[in-house]
Amino acid sequence: MVSSTNESPVPGGDIPRQELINDAVIRLAGNSQDGIQTIGGFLARLAGRSDQDVITYMTIPSTISGGPSIFQVRIGTGEVLSAGDQADFLVAFYQHSYEAHIGSLREGGVLIYDTDHVKPNLDDKRFVNFGVAITGLTIEAMGGAAKDKGKNMFTLGLLARMFSLQVDKLRALVTERFGGKDEGILRSALVAFDAGFAYPADSALKRYFKFAEAETPNARPQVTMDGNQAIAYALVAAGVRYGAAYPITPWTSIMEILRAELPKYGGIFVQAEDELAASSLAIGAAYAGHLAVTGSSGPGISLKQEMLGWAVMAEIPLIVINIQRGGPSTGLPTNVEQSDLMQAIYGSHGDAPRVVLAPRNVEDCFHTALEACRIAREYSVPVVILSDQSLATRIEAFDEPDLDAVFVPPSLDLRPRSADFKPYALDRITQHAPPGTRFEGTYPTVSGLEHDEAGHPTANPAMHMKMTAKRREKLKKLAATLERPEIFGEQEGDTLLVGWGSTWGPIREAVRRGRAEGMKIGQVHIRHIHPLPPELERIFSRFRQIFVVEMNDEGLYGFGQLASLLRARYALPNIRSITKTDGLTFKVREILEGVRRLGGDAVSTFSLYPDL
Amino acid sequence: MSTGTLDTPAPRPPLTRKDLRADHPTWCPGCGDFAVLASFHRVLEKMQLPHERIVTLAGIGCSSRFPYFVNSHGGHFIHGRALPFASGVSLSRDDLHVFVFGGDGDGFSIGGNHLQHAGRKNIKMTYVIMDNSVYGLTKKQTSPTSPIGFKSKTDTTGAFDRPINPMNTLLASGATFVARSHATQVNHMVEMFERAMKHDGFSVIEILSECVEFFPGAFDTSVPRKGGSFVAIEEKRGDGSPEDANRHDPTNLESAFALANEQWPGVFGVFYQVNRPTKNALEAGLIAKARERTKGASDLDLLRATFNRLR
């Protein structure tokens, strides 16, 4: 929390002190049914409408209902890269919320607690303790029948007062969310909100806060959404109208969105009986001439592997989305991990080259999904999008994409084909003629068997080698067109941090902090996981040591999954790993600690068995 | 939406069986599947469907090689997954006639689950199961329809798992057209095919098709030429005659189950046929309603409106 004291009073009340802040991490801790996600969601949307940056972070229990849960919102006037290592403000609804999360509050931070449920250690003078009878006051405001309902709206009002938020915009957001259904619900929500807002926070807190206004308002309005929404709407923008899936956390929200949205666009999304059927169904639609999507999370993706291999062999354009979670098996369903990289690249059987892309933040989820669709169409290949639990559920505000520029209408090419048409011609990228296309002569059969240029099955060894090469070469052709990754921070020096996927923000923040501390440190983030972009080798050669930061295990030989691939690809002994598997996103501190811990080591002293 | 045209202006010569033949079948000489293929060619010729709108799809197994032997668009998919694959084709392309071919292993074993769901969702397609009661492509292992006592490489002393009753399974799946035929009865097969193709919904035909290599004579008891009897179902005609009371009403599920439970090899013909909304039609209805609500807004307008709400 960067702050300065501003003595000017705000309109509508005499406020003794108002601190101007640029950045705040607010952690809301309660149970999953308290609606803390709703509070966080409103704060994030408000930030988006106020030209601020925002990143949220949530944990939900892997239980059917109830259980401890947190929602963290980091709002910043300026770039926000991570959800924050420590909280500046902690809202604790229960004793367990307090006990589990007081350790995440920074010294000097503000503890806001519900005096009806929480007895904090008031002797602990490291924090500003601010107790409010949230439960009792909510019931008082809403009437006896309210029970625990409305606590979240009361708290939102309280925060609105504490942070001098723009109440009009907030009330508008509440009205948009709850209006239109049952009028009573909106009325109750606003009653609770007003009661929270009316609470004289300054009597106990002695001060209020206010976010600095953005110096340069964004040219475009911001949209606020989570990573799964960004992917779903990008698929719609890219012309995807058919898909199928089976529910699994944290993938499910994408299928829920597509099931609701696609009919408006003339499309169909099917909830299939299992993952195998879902991927087969999507492939059926793709074979029929549409770009189609299927998706899942870890274990569900494993079940799709046989179909993915078929799509590689038959060269069918298909989008496969993997919202990674902790594994193996059902693992940690509601926690984050990046341990499906090898599965994404090599899963299935045989040599089955496909494209793998990983978005770095919510905005990039949108653009990665667009790019995935373009590549799938152009190269007639399955494309895997590797997102993860943290990206799926976190909310960010970003400049609204130029929809006119990115929009691709769906198309179905049924132009008649001549007698000499060969879908799998060896001298070009495969072009299918979907069913419904009129042929002169023989009609094509699409198959998982090795085939000749016309698509007829063949076990000819020479043809298998040629077709294997054909499937491989189109990916190399794609690789040559990919943009060279940029280096953030030092362009050469001691340390290069390499990452992929959702770790982009924390790594970037680590580079900023490291440079401020005098480290010669840079960052390269790899979005095109397979094939890799060109010129990585040249970038690697500029740094003494390279650390691949990823949320997976260090493996038998001390290297995470991407690090293993990069070592295999570039044969560089100075590529090492900073990995973790605690199911939580990287803290900036953890990355810098990793660099310090390993940075002093001479590269050659790496030992397979360090304890021996 | 389409950049091409479905109805090409060029005049179409009538479709002949010759036009419908593709690669020479790789089945063993004498295989029952040849007759199924010949009947399919015959019915296509009779129906004169637009050639390019015929799609033959299959999973894995001897019978699943079918698409290679029909000159039409076709797909040879993964073991057991032909039905969901075909569902994707059918639901996204209402202009196509989707046919799925498979065997007892593909349909009742590895893909058994999918049969239940294609049936209950009533996805529009015709599914033909060529049942030979043995795994032929992998050279004689027990199949889900192998009779008790059948000696195979996986049951050298004789199979003892209770075999699946295919007709029971098909009726229970919710399929809206369920029929049964025999590879030695070409005319009967053609009739079943034709009725299945005209049915609006999930139509399925089980055809007993002998594997001459690994289970010869499996279905002789229903071949008159070999001393058996081919018992065709007599359907109700509604003519008010006294005999009609004893004839089978294909809209009566209970009576269809009763036929399915008759002693093997049982009877042949249409066991069950009813009209129920197809998933294709229900999804189209969902689209029509959604389109009505959006009042003809373009796709891009709709997306813009969504993003406005996300501000």
CSV table of N, CA and C in Angstrom, one decimal, chain A residues 471-562:
chain,number,residue,atom,x,y,z
A,471,ARG,N,3.1,-34.2,-41.1
A,471,ARG,CA,2.5,-33.7,-39.8
A,471,ARG,C,3.5,-32.9,-39.0
A,472,ARG,N,4.7,-33.3,-39.0
A,472,ARG,CA,5.7,-32.6,-38.2
A,472,ARG,C,6.1,-31.3,-38.9
A,473,GLU,N,6.3,-31.3,-40.2
A,473,GLU,CA,6.8,-30.2,-40.9
A,473,GLU,C,5.9,-29.0,-40.9
A,474,LYS,N,4.6,-29.2,-40.8
A,474,LYS,CA,3.7,-28.1,-40.8
A,474,LYS,C,3.8,-27.3,-39.5
A,475,LEU,N,4.2,-28.0,-38.4
A,475,LEU,CA,4.4,-27.3,-37.1
A,475,LEU,C,5.7,-26.5,-37.2
A,476,LYS,N,6.7,-27.0,-37.9
A,476,LYS,CA,8.0,-26.3,-38.1
A,476,LYS,C,7.7,-25.0,-38.9
A,477,LYS,N,6.8,-25.2,-39.9
A,477,LYS,CA,6.5,-24.1,-40.7
A,477,LYS,C,5.8,-23.0,-39.9
A,478,LEU,N,4.9,-23.4,-39.0
A,478,LEU,CA,4.3,-22.5,-38.1
A,478,LEU,C,5.3,-21.8,-37.2
A,479,ALA,N,6.3,-22.6,-36.7
A,479,ALA,CA,7.3,-22.1,-35.7
A,479,ALA,C,8.0,-20.9,-36.4
A,480,ALA,N,8.3,-21.1,-37.7
A,480,ALA,CA,9.1,-20.0,-38.4
A,480,ALA,C,8.3,-18.7,-38.4
A,481,THR,N,7.0,-18.8,-38.3
A,481,THR,CA,6.2,-17.5,-38.4
A,481,THR,C,6.0,-16.9,-37.0
A,482,LEU,N,6.4,-17.5,-35.9
A,482,LEU,CA,6.1,-17.0,-34.6
A,482,LEU,C,7.0,-15.8,-34.3
A,483,GLU,N,6.4,-14.9,-33.5
A,483,GLU,CA,7.2,-13.8,-33.1
A,483,GLU,C,8.3,-14.2,-32.1
A,484,ARG,N,9.5,-13.5,-32.3
A,484,ARG,CA,10.6,-13.7,-31.3
A,484,ARG,C,10.1,-13.2,-30.0
A,485,PRO,N,10.3,-13.9,-28.9
A,485,PRO,CA,9.9,-13.4,-27.6
A,485,PRO,C,10.7,-12.2,-27.2
A,486,GLU,N,10.1,-11.3,-26.5
A,486,GLU,CA,10.8,-10.1,-26.0
A,486,GLU,C,11.4,-10.4,-24.6
A,487,ILE,N,12.5,-9.7,-24.3
A,487,ILE,CA,13.1,-9.8,-23.0
A,487,ILE,C,12.6,-8.6,-22.2
A,488,PHE,N,12.1,-8.9,-21.0
A,488,PHE,CA,11.6,-7.8,-20.1
A,488,PHE,C,12.7,-7.6,-19.1
A,489,GLY,N,13.1,-6.4,-18.8
A,489,GLY,CA,14.1,-6.1,-17.8
A,489,GLY,C,15.5,-6.0,-18.5
A,490,GLU,N,16.5,-6.6,-17.8
A,490,GLU,CA,17.9,-6.5,-18.4
A,490,GLU,C,17.9,-7.4,-19.6
A,491,GLN,N,18.5,-6.8,-20.7
A,491,GLN,CA,18.6,-7.5,-21.9
A,491,GLN,C,19.7,-8.6,-21.9
A,492,GLU,N,20.6,-8.4,-21.0
A,492,GLU,CA,21.7,-9.5,-20.8
A,492,GLU,C,22.2,-9.4,-19.3
A,493,GLY,N,22.8,-10.4,-18.8
A,493,GLY,CA,23.3,-10.2,-17.5
A,493,GLY,C,23.4,-11.6,-16.8
A,494,ASP,N,23.1,-11.5,-15.5
A,494,ASP,CA,23.2,-12.7,-14.6
A,494,ASP,C,22.1,-13.7,-14.8
A,495,THR,N,20.9,-13.2,-14.7
A,495,THR,CA,19.8,-14.1,-14.5
A,495,THR,C,18.7,-13.9,-15.5
A,496,LEU,N,18.2,-14.9,-16.1
A,496,LEU,CA,17.0,-14.8,-17.0
A,496,LEU,C,16.0,-15.7,-16.3
A,497,LEU,N,14.8,-15.2,-16.1
A,497,LEU,CA,13.7,-16.0,-15.6
A,497,LEU,C,12.8,-16.3,-16.8
A,498,VAL,N,12.6,-17.6,-17.0
A,498,VAL,CA,11.7,-18.1,-18.1
A,498,VAL,C,10.5,-18.6,-17.5
A,499,GLY,N,9.3,-18.2,-18.0
A,499,GLY,CA,8.1,-18.8,-17.5
A,499,GLY,C,7.1,-19.0,-18.6
A,500,TRP,N,6.0,-19.6,-18.2
A,500,TRP,CA,4.9,-19.9,-19.2
A,500,TRP,C,3.6,-19.8,-18.4
A,501,GLY,N,2.6,-19.4,-19.1
A,501,GLY,CA,1.2,-19.4,-18.5
A,501,GLY,C,1.1,-18.3,-17.5
A,502,SER,N,0.3,-18.6,-16.4
A,502,SER,CA,-0.2,-17.6,-15.5
A,502,SER,C,0.9,-17.1,-14.6
A,503,THR,N,2.1,-17.6,-14.6
A,503,THR,CA,3.1,-17.1,-13.7
A,503,THR,C,3.8,-15.8,-14.3
A,504,TRP,N,3.3,-15.3,-15.4
A,504,TRP,CA,3.9,-14.1,-16.1
A,504,TRP,C,3.9,-12.9,-15.1
A,505,GLY,N,2.8,-12.6,-14.5
A,505,GLY,CA,2.8,-11.4,-13.6
A,505,GLY,C,3.7,-11.5,-12.5
A,506,PRO,N,3.6,-12.5,-11.6
A,506,PRO,CA,4.6,-12.6,-10.5
A,506,PRO,C,6.1,-12.6,-10.9
A,507,ILE,N,6.4,-13.2,-12.1
A,507,ILE,CA,7.8,-13.2,-12.5
A,507,ILE,C,8.2,-11.8,-12.9
A,508,ARG,N,7.3,-11.1,-13.6
A,508,ARG,CA,7.6,-9.8,-14.1
A,508,ARG,C,7.8,-8.9,-12.8
A,509,GLU,N,6.9,-9.0,-11.8
A,509,GLU,CA,7.1,-8.2,-10.6
A,509,GLU,C,8.4,-8.6,-9.9
A,510,ALA,N,8.8,-9.9,-10.0
A,510,ALA,CA,10.0,-10.3,-9.4
A,510,ALA,C,11.2,-9.6,-10.1
A,511,VAL,N,11.1,-9.5,-11.4
A,511,VAL,CA,12.2,-8.9,-12.2
A,511,VAL,C,12.3,-7.4,-11.8
A,512,ARG,N,11.1,-6.7,-11.7
A,512,ARG,CA,11.1,-5.3,-11.3
A,512,ARG,C,11.8,-5.1,-9.9
A,513,ARG,N,11.3,-6.0,-9.0
A,513,ARG,CA,11.8,-5.8,-7.6
A,513,ARG,C,13.3,-6.2,-7.5
A,514,GLY,N,13.7,-7.2,-8.3
A,514,GLY,CA,15.1,-7.7,-8.3
A,514,GLY,C,16.0,-6.6,-8.9
A,515,ARG,N,15.5,-5.9,-9.9
A,515,ARG,CA,16.3,-4.9,-10.5
A,515,ARG,C,16.4,-3.7,-9.6
A,516,ALA,N,15.3,-3.4,-8.9
A,516,ALA,CA,15.4,-2.3,-7.9
A,516,ALA,C,16.4,-2.6,-6.8
A,517,GLU,N,16.6,-3.9,-6.6
A,517,GLU,CA,17.6,-4.3,-5.6
A,517,GLU,C,19.0,-4.5,-6.2
A,518,GLY,N,19.1,-4.1,-7.5
A,518,GLY,CA,20.5,-4.2,-8.1
A,518,GLY,C,20.8,-5.4,-8.9
A,519,MET,N,19.8,-6.3,-9.0
A,519,MET,CA,20.1,-7.6,-9.7
A,519,MET,C,20.1,-7.4,-11.2
A,520,LYS,N,20.9,-8.1,-11.9
A,520,LYS,CA,20.9,-8.0,-13.4
A,520,LYS,C,20.0,-9.2,-13.8
A,521,ILE,N,18.8,-8.8,-14.0
A,521,ILE,CA,17.8,-9.9,-14.1
A,521,ILE,C,16.8,-9.5,-15.2
A,522,GLY,N,16.4,-10.5,-16.0
A,522,GLY,CA,15.4,-10.3,-17.1
A,522,GLY,C,14.4,-11.4,-17.1
A,523,GLN,N,13.4,-11.2,-18.0
A,523,GLN,CA,12.3,-12.2,-18.1
A,523,GLN,C,12.0,-12.5,-19.5
A,524,VAL,N,11.8,-13.8,-19.8
A,524,VAL,CA,11.3,-14.2,-21.1
A,524,VAL,C,10.1,-15.1,-20.8
A,525,HIS,N,8.9,-14.8,-21.5
A,525,HIS,CA,7.8,-15.6,-21.2
A,525,HIS,C,7.4,-16.3,-22.5
A,526,ILE,N,7.2,-17.6,-22.4
A,526,ILE,CA,6.9,-18.4,-23.6
A,526,ILE,C,5.5,-18.7,-23.7
A,527,ARG,N,4.9,-18.2,-24.7
A,527,ARG,CA,3.4,-18.4,-24.9
A,527,ARG,C,3.2,-19.6,-25.9
A,528,HIS,N,4.1,-19.7,-26.9
A,528,HIS,CA,4.0,-20.8,-27.8
A,528,HIS,C,4.9,-21.9,-27.3
A,529,ILE,N,4.2,-22.8,-26.6
A,529,ILE,CA,4.9,-23.9,-25.9
A,529,ILE,C,5.4,-25.0,-26.9
A,530,HIS,N,4.5,-25.2,-27.9
A,530,HIS,CA,4.9,-26.2,-28.9
A,530,HIS,C,4.2,-25.9,-30.2
A,531,PRO,N,4.9,-25.5,-31.3
A,531,PRO,CA,6.4,-25.4,-31.3
A,531,PRO,C,6.9,-24.2,-30.6
A,532,LEU,N,8.1,-24.2,-30.2
A,532,LEU,CA,8.8,-23.1,-29.5
A,532,LEU,C,9.0,-22.0,-30.5
A,533,PRO,N,9.0,-20.7,-30.1
A,533,PRO,CA,9.3,-19.6,-31.0
A,533,PRO,C,10.8,-19.6,-31.4
A,534,PRO,N,11.1,-18.9,-32.5
A,534,PRO,CA,12.5,-18.9,-32.9
A,534,PRO,C,13.4,-18.0,-32.0
A,535,GLU,N,14.7,-18.1,-32.0
A,535,GLU,CA,15.6,-17.3,-31.4
A,535,GLU,C,15.7,-17.3,-29.9
A,536,LEU,N,15.1,-18.3,-29.3
A,536,LEU,CA,15.3,-18.5,-27.8
A,536,LEU,C,16.7,-18.7,-27.5
A,537,GLU,N,17.4,-19.5,-28.3
A,537,GLU,CA,18.8,-19.8,-28.0
A,537,GLU,C,19.7,-18.5,-27.9
A,538,ARG,N,19.4,-17.6,-28.8
A,538,ARG,CA,20.2,-16.4,-28.8
A,538,ARG,C,19.9,-15.6,-27.5
A,539,ILE,N,18.7,-15.6,-27.1
A,539,ILE,CA,18.3,-14.9,-25.8
A,539,ILE,C,19.0,-15.6,-24.7
A,540,PHE,N,18.9,-16.9,-24.7
A,540,PHE,CA,19.5,-17.7,-23.5
A,540,PHE,C,21.0,-17.4,-23.4
A,541,SER,N,21.7,-17.2,-24.6
A,541,SER,CA,23.1,-17.0,-24.6
A,541,SER,C,23.6,-15.7,-23.9
A,542,ARG,N,22.6,-14.8,-23.7
A,542,ARG,CA,23.0,-13.5,-23.1
A,542,ARG,C,23.1,-13.6,-21.6
A,543,PHE,N,22.6,-14.7,-21.0
A,543,PHE,CA,22.5,-14.7,-19.5
A,543,PHE,C,23.4,-15.8,-19.0
A,544,ARG,N,24.0,-15.5,-17.8
A,544,ARG,CA,24.8,-16.5,-17.1
A,544,ARG,C,24.0,-17.7,-16.7
A,545,GLN,N,22.9,-17.4,-16.1
A,545,GLN,CA,22.0,-18.5,-15.6
A,545,GLN,C,20.6,-18.3,-15.9
A,546,ILE,N,19.9,-19.4,-16.2
A,546,ILE,CA,18.5,-19.3,-16.6
A,546,ILE,C,17.7,-20.2,-15.7
A,547,PHE,N,16.7,-19.5,-15.1
A,547,PHE,CA,15.8,-20.3,-14.2
A,547,PHE,C,14.4,-20.3,-14.8
A,548,VAL,N,13.9,-21.5,-15.0
A,548,VAL,CA,12.6,-21.7,-15.5
A,548,VAL,C,11.6,-21.8,-14.2
A,549,VAL,N,10.7,-20.8,-14.1
A,549,VAL,CA,9.8,-20.7,-13.0
A,549,VAL,C,8.5,-21.4,-13.4
A,550,GLU,N,8.2,-22.4,-12.7
A,550,GLU,CA,6.9,-23.1,-13.1
A,550,GLU,C,6.3,-23.8,-11.9
A,551,MET,N,5.0,-24.0,-11.9
A,551,MET,CA,4.3,-24.6,-10.8
A,551,MET,C,4.1,-26.1,-11.1
A,552,ASN,N,5.2,-26.8,-11.0
A,552,ASN,CA,5.1,-28.3,-11.1
A,552,ASN,C,6.3,-28.8,-10.4
A,553,ASP,N,6.5,-30.2,-10.3
A,553,ASP,CA,7.5,-30.8,-9.5
A,553,ASP,C,8.9,-30.7,-10.2
A,554,GLU,N,9.9,-30.7,-9.4
A,554,GLU,CA,11.3,-30.7,-10.0
A,554,GLU,C,11.6,-32.0,-10.7
A,555,GLY,N,10.8,-33.0,-10.5
A,555,GLY,CA,11.1,-34.2,-11.3
A,555,GLY,C,12.3,-35.0,-10.7
A,556,LEU,N,12.5,-36.2,-11.3
A,556,LEU,CA,13.6,-37.1,-10.7
A,556,LEU,C,15.0,-36.4,-10.9
A,557,TYR,N,15.1,-35.6,-11.9
A,557,TYR,CA,16.4,-35.1,-12.2
A,557,TYR,C,16.6,-33.6,-11.9
A,558,GLY,N,15.6,-33.0,-11.1
A,558,GLY,CA,15.8,-31.7,-10.6
A,558,GLY,C,15.2,-30.6,-11.6
A,559,PHE,N,14.5,-31.0,-12.6
A,559,PHE,CA,14.0,-30.0,-13.5
A,559,PHE,C,12.5,-30.1,-13.7
A,560,GLY,N,11.8,-29.0,-13.7
A,560,GLY,CA,10.4,-28.9,-14.0
A,560,GLY,C,10.1,-29.3,-15.5
A,561,GLN,N,8.9,-29.3,-15.8
A,561,GLN,CA,8.5,-29.8,-17.2
A,561,GLN,C,9.0,-28.9,-18.3
A,562,LEU,N,8.8,-27.6,-18.2
A,562,LEU,CA,9.3,-26.8,-19.3
A,562,LEU,C,10.9,-26.8,-19.3
